[in-house]
mmCIF file of C-alpha atoms and ligand atoms in Angstrom:
data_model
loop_
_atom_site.group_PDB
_atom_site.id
_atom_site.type_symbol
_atom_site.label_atom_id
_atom_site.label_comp_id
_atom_site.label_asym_id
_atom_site.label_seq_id
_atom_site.Cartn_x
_atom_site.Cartn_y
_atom_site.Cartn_z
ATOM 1 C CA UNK F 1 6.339 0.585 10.296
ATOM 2 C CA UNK F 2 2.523 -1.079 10.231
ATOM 3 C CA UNK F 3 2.324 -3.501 7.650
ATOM 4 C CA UNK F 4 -1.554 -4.606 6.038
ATOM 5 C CA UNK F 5 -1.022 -8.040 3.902
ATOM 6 C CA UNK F 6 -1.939 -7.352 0.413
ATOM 7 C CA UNK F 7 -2.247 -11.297 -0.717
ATOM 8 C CA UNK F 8 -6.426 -11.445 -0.387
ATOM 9 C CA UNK F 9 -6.674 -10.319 -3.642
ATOM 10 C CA UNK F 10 -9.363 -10.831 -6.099
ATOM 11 C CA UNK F 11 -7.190 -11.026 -8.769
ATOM 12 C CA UNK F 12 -5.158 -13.562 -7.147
ATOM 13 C CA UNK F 13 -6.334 -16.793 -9.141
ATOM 14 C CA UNK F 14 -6.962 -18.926 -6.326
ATOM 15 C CA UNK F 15 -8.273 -16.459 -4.029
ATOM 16 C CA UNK F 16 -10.751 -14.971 -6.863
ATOM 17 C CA UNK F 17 -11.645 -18.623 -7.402
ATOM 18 C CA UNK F 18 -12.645 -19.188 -3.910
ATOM 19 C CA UNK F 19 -14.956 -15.986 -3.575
ATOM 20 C CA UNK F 20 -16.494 -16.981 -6.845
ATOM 21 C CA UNK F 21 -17.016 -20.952 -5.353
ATOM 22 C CA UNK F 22 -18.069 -19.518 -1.922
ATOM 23 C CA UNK F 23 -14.846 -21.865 -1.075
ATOM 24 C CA UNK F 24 -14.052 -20.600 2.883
ATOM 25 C CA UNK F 25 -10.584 -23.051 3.133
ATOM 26 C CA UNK F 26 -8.049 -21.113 0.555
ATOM 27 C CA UNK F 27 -9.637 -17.329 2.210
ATOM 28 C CA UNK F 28 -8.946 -19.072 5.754
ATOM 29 C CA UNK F 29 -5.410 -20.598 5.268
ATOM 30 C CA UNK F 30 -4.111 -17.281 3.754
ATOM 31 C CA UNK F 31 -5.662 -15.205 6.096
ATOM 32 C CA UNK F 32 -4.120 -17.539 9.046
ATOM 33 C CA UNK F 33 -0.651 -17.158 6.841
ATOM 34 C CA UNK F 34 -1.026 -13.511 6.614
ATOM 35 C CA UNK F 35 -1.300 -13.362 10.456
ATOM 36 C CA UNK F 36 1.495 -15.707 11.105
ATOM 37 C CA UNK F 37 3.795 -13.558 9.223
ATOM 38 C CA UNK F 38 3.275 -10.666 11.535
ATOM 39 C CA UNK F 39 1.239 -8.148 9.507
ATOM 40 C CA UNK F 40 -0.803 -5.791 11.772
ATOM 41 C CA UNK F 41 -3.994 -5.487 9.253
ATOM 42 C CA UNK F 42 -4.967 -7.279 6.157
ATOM 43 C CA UNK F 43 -6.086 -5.752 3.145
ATOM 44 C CA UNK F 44 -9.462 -7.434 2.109
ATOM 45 C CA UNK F 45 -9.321 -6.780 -1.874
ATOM 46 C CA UNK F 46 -12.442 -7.446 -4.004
ATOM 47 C CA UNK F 47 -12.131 -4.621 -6.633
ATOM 48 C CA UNK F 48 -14.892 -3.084 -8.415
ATOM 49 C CA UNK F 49 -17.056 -6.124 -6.909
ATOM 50 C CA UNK F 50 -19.880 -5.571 -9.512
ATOM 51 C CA UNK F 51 -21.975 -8.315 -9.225
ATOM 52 C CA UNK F 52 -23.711 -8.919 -5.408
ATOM 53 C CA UNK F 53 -20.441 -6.831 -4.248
ATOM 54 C CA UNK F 54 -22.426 -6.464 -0.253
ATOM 55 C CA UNK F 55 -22.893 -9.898 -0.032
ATOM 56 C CA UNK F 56 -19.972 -11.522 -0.844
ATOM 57 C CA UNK F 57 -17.570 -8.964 0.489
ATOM 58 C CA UNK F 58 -19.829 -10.058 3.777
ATOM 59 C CA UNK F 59 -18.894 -13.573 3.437
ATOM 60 C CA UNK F 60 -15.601 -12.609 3.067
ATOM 61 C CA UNK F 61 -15.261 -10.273 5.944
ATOM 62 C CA UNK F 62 -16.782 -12.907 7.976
ATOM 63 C CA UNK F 63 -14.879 -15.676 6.936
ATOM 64 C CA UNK F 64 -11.410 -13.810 7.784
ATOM 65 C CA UNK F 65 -12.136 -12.524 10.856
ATOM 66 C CA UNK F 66 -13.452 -16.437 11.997
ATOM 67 C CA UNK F 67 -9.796 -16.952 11.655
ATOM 68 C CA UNK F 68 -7.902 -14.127 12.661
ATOM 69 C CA UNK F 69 -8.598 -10.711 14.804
ATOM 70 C CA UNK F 70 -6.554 -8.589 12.869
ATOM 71 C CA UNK F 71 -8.509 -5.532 11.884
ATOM 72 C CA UNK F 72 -9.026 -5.180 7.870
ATOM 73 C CA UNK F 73 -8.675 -2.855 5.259
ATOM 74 C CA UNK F 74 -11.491 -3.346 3.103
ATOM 75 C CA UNK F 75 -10.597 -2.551 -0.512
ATOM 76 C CA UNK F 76 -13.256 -2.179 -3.279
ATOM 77 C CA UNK F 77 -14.351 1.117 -4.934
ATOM 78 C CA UNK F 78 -18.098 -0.625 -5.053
ATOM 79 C CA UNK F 79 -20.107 1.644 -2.195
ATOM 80 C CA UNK F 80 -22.542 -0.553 -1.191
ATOM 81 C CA UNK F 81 -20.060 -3.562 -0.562
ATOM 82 C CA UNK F 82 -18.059 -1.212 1.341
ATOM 83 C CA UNK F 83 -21.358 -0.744 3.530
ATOM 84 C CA UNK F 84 -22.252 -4.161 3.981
ATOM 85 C CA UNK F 85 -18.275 -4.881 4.707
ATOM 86 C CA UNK F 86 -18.086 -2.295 7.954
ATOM 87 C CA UNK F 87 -21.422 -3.342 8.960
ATOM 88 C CA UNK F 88 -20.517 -6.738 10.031
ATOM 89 C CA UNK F 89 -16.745 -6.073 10.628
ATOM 90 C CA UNK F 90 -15.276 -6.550 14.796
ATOM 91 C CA UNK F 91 -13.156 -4.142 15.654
ATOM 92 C CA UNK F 92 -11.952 -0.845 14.303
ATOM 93 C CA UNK F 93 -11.951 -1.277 10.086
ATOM 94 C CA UNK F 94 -10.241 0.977 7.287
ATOM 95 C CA UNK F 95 -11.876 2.049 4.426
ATOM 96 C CA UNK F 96 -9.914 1.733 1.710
ATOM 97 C CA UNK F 97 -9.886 4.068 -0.126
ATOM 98 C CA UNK F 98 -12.066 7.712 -0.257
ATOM 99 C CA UNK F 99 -10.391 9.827 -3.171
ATOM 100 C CA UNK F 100 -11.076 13.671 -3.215
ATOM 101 C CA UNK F 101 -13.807 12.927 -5.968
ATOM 102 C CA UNK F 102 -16.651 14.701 -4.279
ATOM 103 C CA UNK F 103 -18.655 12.090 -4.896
ATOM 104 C CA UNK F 104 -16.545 9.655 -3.296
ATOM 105 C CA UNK F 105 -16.410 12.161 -0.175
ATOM 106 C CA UNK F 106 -20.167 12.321 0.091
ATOM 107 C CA UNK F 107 -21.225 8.984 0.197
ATOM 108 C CA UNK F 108 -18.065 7.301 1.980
ATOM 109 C CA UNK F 109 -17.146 10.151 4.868
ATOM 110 C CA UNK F 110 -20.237 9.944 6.044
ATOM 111 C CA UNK F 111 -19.506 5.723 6.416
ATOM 112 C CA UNK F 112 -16.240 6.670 8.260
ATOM 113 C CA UNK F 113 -17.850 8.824 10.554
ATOM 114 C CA UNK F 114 -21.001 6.375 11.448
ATOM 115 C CA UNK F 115 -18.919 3.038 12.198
ATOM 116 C CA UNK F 116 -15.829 4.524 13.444
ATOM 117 C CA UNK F 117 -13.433 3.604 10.489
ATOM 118 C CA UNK F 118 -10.234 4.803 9.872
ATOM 119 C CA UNK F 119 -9.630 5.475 6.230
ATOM 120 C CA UNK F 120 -7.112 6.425 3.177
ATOM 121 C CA UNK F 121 -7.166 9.187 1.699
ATOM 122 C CA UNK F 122 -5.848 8.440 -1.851
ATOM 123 C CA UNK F 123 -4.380 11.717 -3.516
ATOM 124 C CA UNK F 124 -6.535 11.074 -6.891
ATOM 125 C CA UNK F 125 -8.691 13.871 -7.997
ATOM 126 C CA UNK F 126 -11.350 14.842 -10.789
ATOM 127 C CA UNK F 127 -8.176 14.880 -12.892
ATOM 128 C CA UNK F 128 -7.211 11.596 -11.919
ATOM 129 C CA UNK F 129 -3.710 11.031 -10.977
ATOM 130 C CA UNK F 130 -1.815 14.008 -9.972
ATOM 131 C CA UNK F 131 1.760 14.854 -11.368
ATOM 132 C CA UNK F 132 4.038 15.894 -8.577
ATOM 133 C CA UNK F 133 4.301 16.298 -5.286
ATOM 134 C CA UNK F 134 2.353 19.382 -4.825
ATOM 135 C CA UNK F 135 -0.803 18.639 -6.379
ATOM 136 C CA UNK F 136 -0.489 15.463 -4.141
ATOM 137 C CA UNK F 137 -0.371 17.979 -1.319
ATOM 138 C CA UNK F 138 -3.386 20.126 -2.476
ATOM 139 C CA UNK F 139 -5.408 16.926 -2.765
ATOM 140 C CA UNK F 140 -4.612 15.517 0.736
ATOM 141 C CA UNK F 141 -5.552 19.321 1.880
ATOM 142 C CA UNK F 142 -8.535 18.900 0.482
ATOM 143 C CA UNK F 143 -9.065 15.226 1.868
ATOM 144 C CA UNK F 144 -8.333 16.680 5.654
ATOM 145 C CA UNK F 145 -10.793 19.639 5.392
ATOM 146 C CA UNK F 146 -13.774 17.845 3.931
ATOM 147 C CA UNK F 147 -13.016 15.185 6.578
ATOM 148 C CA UNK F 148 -13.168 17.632 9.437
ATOM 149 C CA UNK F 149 -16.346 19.212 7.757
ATOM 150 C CA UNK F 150 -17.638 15.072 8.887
ATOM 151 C CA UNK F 151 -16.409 15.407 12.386
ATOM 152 C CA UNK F 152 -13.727 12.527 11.274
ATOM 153 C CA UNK F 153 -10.341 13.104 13.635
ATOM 154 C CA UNK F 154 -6.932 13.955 11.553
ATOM 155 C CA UNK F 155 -5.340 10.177 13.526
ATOM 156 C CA UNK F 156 -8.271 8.253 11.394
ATOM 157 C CA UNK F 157 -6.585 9.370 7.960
ATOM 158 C CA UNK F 158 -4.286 7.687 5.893
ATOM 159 C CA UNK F 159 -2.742 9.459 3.249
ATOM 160 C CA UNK F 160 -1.822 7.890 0.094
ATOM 161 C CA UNK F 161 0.244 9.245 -2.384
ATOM 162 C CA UNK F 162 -0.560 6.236 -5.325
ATOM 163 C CA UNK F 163 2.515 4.792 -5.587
ATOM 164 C CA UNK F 164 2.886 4.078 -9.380
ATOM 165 C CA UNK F 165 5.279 1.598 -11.433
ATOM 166 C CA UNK F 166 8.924 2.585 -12.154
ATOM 167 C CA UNK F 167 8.792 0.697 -15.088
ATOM 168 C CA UNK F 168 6.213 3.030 -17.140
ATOM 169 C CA UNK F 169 6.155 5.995 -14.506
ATOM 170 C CA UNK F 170 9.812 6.610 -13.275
ATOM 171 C CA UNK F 171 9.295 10.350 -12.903
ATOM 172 C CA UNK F 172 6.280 9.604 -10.799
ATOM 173 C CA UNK F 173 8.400 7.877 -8.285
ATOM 174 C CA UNK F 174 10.063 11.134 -6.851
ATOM 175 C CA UNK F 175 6.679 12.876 -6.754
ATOM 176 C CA UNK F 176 5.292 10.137 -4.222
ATOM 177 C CA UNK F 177 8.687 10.484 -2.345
ATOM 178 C CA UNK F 178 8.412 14.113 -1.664
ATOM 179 C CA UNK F 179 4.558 14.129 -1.043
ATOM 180 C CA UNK F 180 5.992 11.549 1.854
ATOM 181 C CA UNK F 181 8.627 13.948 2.464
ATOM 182 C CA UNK F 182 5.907 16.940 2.960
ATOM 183 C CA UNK F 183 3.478 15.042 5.019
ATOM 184 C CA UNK F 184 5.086 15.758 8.787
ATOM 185 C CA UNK F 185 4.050 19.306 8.215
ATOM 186 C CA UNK F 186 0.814 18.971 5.629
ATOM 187 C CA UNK F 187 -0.622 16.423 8.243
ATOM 188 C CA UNK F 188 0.940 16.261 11.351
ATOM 189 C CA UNK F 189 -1.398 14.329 13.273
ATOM 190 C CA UNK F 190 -2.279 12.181 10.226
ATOM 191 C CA UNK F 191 -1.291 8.717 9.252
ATOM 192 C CA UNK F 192 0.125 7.535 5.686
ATOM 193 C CA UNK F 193 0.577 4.573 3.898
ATOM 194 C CA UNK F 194 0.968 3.208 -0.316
ATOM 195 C CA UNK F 195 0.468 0.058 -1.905
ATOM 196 C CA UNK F 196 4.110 -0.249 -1.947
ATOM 197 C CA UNK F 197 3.976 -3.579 -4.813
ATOM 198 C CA UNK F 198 3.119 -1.260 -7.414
ATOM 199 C CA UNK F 199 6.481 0.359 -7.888
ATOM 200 C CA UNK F 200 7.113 -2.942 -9.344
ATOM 201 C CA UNK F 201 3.654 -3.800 -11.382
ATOM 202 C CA UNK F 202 4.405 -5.355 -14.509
ATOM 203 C CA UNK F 203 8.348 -5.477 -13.696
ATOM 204 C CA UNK F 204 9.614 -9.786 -14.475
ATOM 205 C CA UNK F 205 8.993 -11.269 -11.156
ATOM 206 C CA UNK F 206 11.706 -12.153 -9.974
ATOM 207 C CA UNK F 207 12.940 -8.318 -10.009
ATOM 208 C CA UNK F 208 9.771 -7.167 -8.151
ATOM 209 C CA UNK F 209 11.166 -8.055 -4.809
ATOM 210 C CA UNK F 210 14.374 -5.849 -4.737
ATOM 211 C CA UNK F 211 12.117 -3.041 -6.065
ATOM 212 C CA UNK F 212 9.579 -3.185 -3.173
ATOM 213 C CA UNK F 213 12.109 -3.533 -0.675
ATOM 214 C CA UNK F 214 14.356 -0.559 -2.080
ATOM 215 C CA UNK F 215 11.256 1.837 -2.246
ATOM 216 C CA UNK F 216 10.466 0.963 1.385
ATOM 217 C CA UNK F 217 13.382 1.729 2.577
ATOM 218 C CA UNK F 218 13.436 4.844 1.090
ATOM 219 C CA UNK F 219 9.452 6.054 2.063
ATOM 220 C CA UNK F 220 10.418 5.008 5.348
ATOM 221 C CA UNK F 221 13.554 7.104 6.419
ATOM 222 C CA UNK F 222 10.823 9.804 5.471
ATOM 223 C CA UNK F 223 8.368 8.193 8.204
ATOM 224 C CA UNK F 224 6.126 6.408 6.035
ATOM 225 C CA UNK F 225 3.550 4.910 8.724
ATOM 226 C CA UNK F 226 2.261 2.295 7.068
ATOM 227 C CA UNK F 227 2.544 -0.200 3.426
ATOM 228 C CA UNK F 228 0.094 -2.335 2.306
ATOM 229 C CA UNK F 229 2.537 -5.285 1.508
ATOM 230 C CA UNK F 230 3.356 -8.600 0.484
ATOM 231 C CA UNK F 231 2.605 -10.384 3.522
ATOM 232 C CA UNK F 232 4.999 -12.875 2.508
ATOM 233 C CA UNK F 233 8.777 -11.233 1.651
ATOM 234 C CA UNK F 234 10.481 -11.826 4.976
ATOM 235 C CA UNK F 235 13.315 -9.723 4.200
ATOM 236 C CA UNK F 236 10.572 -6.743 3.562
ATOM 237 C CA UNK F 237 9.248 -7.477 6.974
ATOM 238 C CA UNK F 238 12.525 -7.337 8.313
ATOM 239 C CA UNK F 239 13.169 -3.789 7.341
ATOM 240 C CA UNK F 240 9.842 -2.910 8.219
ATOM 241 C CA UNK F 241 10.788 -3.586 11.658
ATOM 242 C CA UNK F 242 14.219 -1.945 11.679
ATOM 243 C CA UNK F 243 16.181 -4.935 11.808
ATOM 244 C CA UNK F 244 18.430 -4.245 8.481
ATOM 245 C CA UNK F 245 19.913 -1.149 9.897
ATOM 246 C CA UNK F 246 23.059 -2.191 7.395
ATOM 247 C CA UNK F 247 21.136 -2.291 4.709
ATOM 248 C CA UNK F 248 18.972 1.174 5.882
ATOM 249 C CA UNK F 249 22.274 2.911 5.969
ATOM 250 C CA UNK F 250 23.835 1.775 2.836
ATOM 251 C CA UNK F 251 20.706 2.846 0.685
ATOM 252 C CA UNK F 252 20.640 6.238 2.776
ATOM 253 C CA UNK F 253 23.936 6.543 1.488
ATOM 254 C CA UNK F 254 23.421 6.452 -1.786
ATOM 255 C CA UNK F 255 20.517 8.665 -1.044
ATOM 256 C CA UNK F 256 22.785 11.526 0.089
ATOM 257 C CA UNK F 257 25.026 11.343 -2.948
ATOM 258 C CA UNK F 258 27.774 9.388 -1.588
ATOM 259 C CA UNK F 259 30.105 7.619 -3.711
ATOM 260 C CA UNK F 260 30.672 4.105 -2.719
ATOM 261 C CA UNK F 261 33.645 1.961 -2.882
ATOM 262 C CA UNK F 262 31.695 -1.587 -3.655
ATOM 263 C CA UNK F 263 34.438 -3.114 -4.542
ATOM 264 C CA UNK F 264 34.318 -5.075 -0.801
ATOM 265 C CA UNK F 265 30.192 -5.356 -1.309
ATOM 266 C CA UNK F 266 28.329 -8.283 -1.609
ATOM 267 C CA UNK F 267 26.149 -8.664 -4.497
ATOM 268 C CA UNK F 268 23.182 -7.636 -2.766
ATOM 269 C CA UNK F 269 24.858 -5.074 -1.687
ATOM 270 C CA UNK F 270 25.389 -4.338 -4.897
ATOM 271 C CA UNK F 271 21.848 -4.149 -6.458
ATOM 272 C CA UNK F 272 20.270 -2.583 -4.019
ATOM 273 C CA UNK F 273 22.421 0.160 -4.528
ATOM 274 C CA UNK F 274 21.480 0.073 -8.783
ATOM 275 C CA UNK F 275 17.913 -0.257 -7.625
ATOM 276 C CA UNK F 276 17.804 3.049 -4.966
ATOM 277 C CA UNK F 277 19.807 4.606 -7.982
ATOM 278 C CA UNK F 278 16.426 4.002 -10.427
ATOM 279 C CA UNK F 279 14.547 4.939 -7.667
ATOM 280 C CA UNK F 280 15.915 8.316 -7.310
ATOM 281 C CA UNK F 281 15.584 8.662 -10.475
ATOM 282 C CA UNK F 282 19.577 8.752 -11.560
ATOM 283 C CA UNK F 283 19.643 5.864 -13.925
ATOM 284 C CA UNK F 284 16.908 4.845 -16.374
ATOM 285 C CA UNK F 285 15.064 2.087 -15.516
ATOM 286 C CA UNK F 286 15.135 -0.596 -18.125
ATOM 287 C CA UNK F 287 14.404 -4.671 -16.939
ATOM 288 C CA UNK F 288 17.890 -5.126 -17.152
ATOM 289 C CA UNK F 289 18.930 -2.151 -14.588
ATOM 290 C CA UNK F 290 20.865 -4.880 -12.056
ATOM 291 C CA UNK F 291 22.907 -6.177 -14.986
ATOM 292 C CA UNK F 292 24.331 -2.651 -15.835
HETATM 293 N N1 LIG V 1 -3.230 1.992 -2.381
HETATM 294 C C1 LIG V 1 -4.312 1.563 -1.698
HETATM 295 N N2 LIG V 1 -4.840 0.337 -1.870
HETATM 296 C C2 LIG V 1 -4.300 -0.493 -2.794
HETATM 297 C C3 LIG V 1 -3.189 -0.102 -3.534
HETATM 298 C C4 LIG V 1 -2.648 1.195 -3.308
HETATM 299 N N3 LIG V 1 -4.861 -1.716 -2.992
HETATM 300 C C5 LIG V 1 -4.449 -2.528 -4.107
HETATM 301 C C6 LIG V 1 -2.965 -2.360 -4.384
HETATM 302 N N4 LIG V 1 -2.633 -0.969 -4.449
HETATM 303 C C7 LIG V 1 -2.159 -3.010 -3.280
HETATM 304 N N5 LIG V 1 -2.331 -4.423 -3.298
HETATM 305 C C8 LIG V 1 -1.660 -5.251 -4.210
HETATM 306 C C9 LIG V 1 -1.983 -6.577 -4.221
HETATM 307 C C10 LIG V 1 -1.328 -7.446 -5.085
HETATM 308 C C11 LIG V 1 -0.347 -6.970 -5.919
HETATM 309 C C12 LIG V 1 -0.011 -5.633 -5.905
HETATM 310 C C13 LIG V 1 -0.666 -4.763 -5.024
HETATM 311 C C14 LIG V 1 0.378 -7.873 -6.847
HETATM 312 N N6 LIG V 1 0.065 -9.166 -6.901
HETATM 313 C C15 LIG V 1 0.748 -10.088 -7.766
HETATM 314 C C16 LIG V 1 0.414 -9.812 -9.222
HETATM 315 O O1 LIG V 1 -0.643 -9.236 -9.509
HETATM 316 O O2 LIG V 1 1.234 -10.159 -10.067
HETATM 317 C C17 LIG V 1 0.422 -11.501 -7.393
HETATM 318 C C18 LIG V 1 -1.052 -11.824 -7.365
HETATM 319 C C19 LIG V 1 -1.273 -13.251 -6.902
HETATM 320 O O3 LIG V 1 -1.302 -13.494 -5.670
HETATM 321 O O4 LIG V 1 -1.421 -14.116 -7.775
HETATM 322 O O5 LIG V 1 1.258 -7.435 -7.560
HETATM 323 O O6 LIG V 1 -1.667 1.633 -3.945
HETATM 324 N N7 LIG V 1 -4.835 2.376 -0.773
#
């Protein structure tokens, strides 16, 4: 599984402080951290970027790839920063994110298609979020045809279901499992990927970990492509990379309804199992969920 590094963030305090300061040493160091912890593609997050959005996201752009030559995911919903961004980015960048908004389509496909750009297809229509699987599926149809109506190749998608938190949205959680679940036939030839640290937006932070990690685990036995992660949970990149097969297996377990004897589990073990268990949707979630 690709992993993009999540951590440029303009909501990160020190990393929004920096853009604001035009500060290149705290953009630089995490960048070089980022791409020290393996991650194939960093997610450049500025946001809405109201105010001089093509400029700085410019600096920013430039000031990462001084340092590293991973390829970025540039993340604001601000058009004209998004411009600016691909203009001066080396290499082959991905928008992040068109929605099936038409007027998203019209002004970003045509971006895609003119510098080359991969980009993600978020499953968010004029109705904003969908509410299962299937109109997750309709939207991503309607993603893949208007992108062939721009001559943009199925491989340069990235479908995203919008992974939403399981502390305010459990049901939601299954719907972005089977959309993942659908995709080998919907889009063959397409990519996928989620922000996979909002299952666990707003969750006490200590818990957030466990929650990421579960949910990957789960996305991927369904060939999830891609996350845009936290660059820096080593155990995440671990199972990104297949080397937790134990821990794979135990949570596909639990998946397929087995019963399991814990009583010669670790811990761990343990809550991993209570957290796939929310995560399917069996037990309520509740901020307590590992302590019952
Ligand atoms: N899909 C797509 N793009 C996305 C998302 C998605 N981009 C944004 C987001 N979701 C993925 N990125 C993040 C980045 C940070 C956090 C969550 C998702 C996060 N940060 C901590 C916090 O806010 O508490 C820490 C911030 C800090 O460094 O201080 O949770 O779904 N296509």
């Amino acid at each position: 599984m690709l992993l993009i590094g999540e951590n440029l963030n303009i909501m990160s305090k020190r990393i929004g402080e920096a853009i604001r300061q035009k500060d290149p040493e705290p953009i630089r160091k995490l960048a070089i951290a980022e791409t020290e912890a393996g991650m194939d593609m960093l997610d450049i997050n500025l946001g809405p970027a109201r105010k001089d959005g093509p400029e700085i996201m410019q600096w920013v752009v430039k000031t990462v790839q001084e340092v590293t030559d991973l390829p970025l995911s540039i993340d604001t919903t601000n058009i004209e920063a998004m411009e600016a961004g691909l203009r001066v980015h080396r290499g082959k960048a991905l928008i992040n994110s068109i929605s099936a908004r038409s007027e998203r389509i019209e002004a970003l496909m045509p971006l895609a298609k003119r510098f080359n750009a991969g980009f993600i297809g978020l499953t968010l229509g004029a109705e904003g979020i969908p509410r299962d699987a299937n109109e997750r599926g309709l939207l991503a149809a309607q993603i893949m045809a208007e992108a062939a109506g721009y001559g943009i190749p199925e491989e340069d998608i990235w479908l995203d279901p919008i992974v939403l938190p399981v502390n305010s949205q459990q049901i939601q959680i299954q719907g972005c499992t089977e959309f993942v679940m659908m995709l080998p036939e919907l889009a063959p030839n397409s990519k996928s990927t989620c922000g996979i640290s909002n299952v666990s937006n707003g969750v006490p932070g200590h818990l957030r970990g466990i929650l990421n990690r579960t949910y990957l685990i789960i996305l991927k036995r369904y060939g999830m492509f891609s996350a845009i992660a936290d660059a820096f949970d080593g155990e995440l990149r671990e199972i990104a990379r297949g080397k937790r097969p134990g821990l794979e297996s135990l949570i596909y377990r639990v998946m397929d309804g087995q019963e399991i004897d814990t009583s010669s589990l670790s811990i761990d073990e343990i809550h991993y199992i209570k957290t796939t268990k929310v995560l399917l949707g069996h037990t309520l979630y509740s901020d307590s969920w590992l302590e019952i």
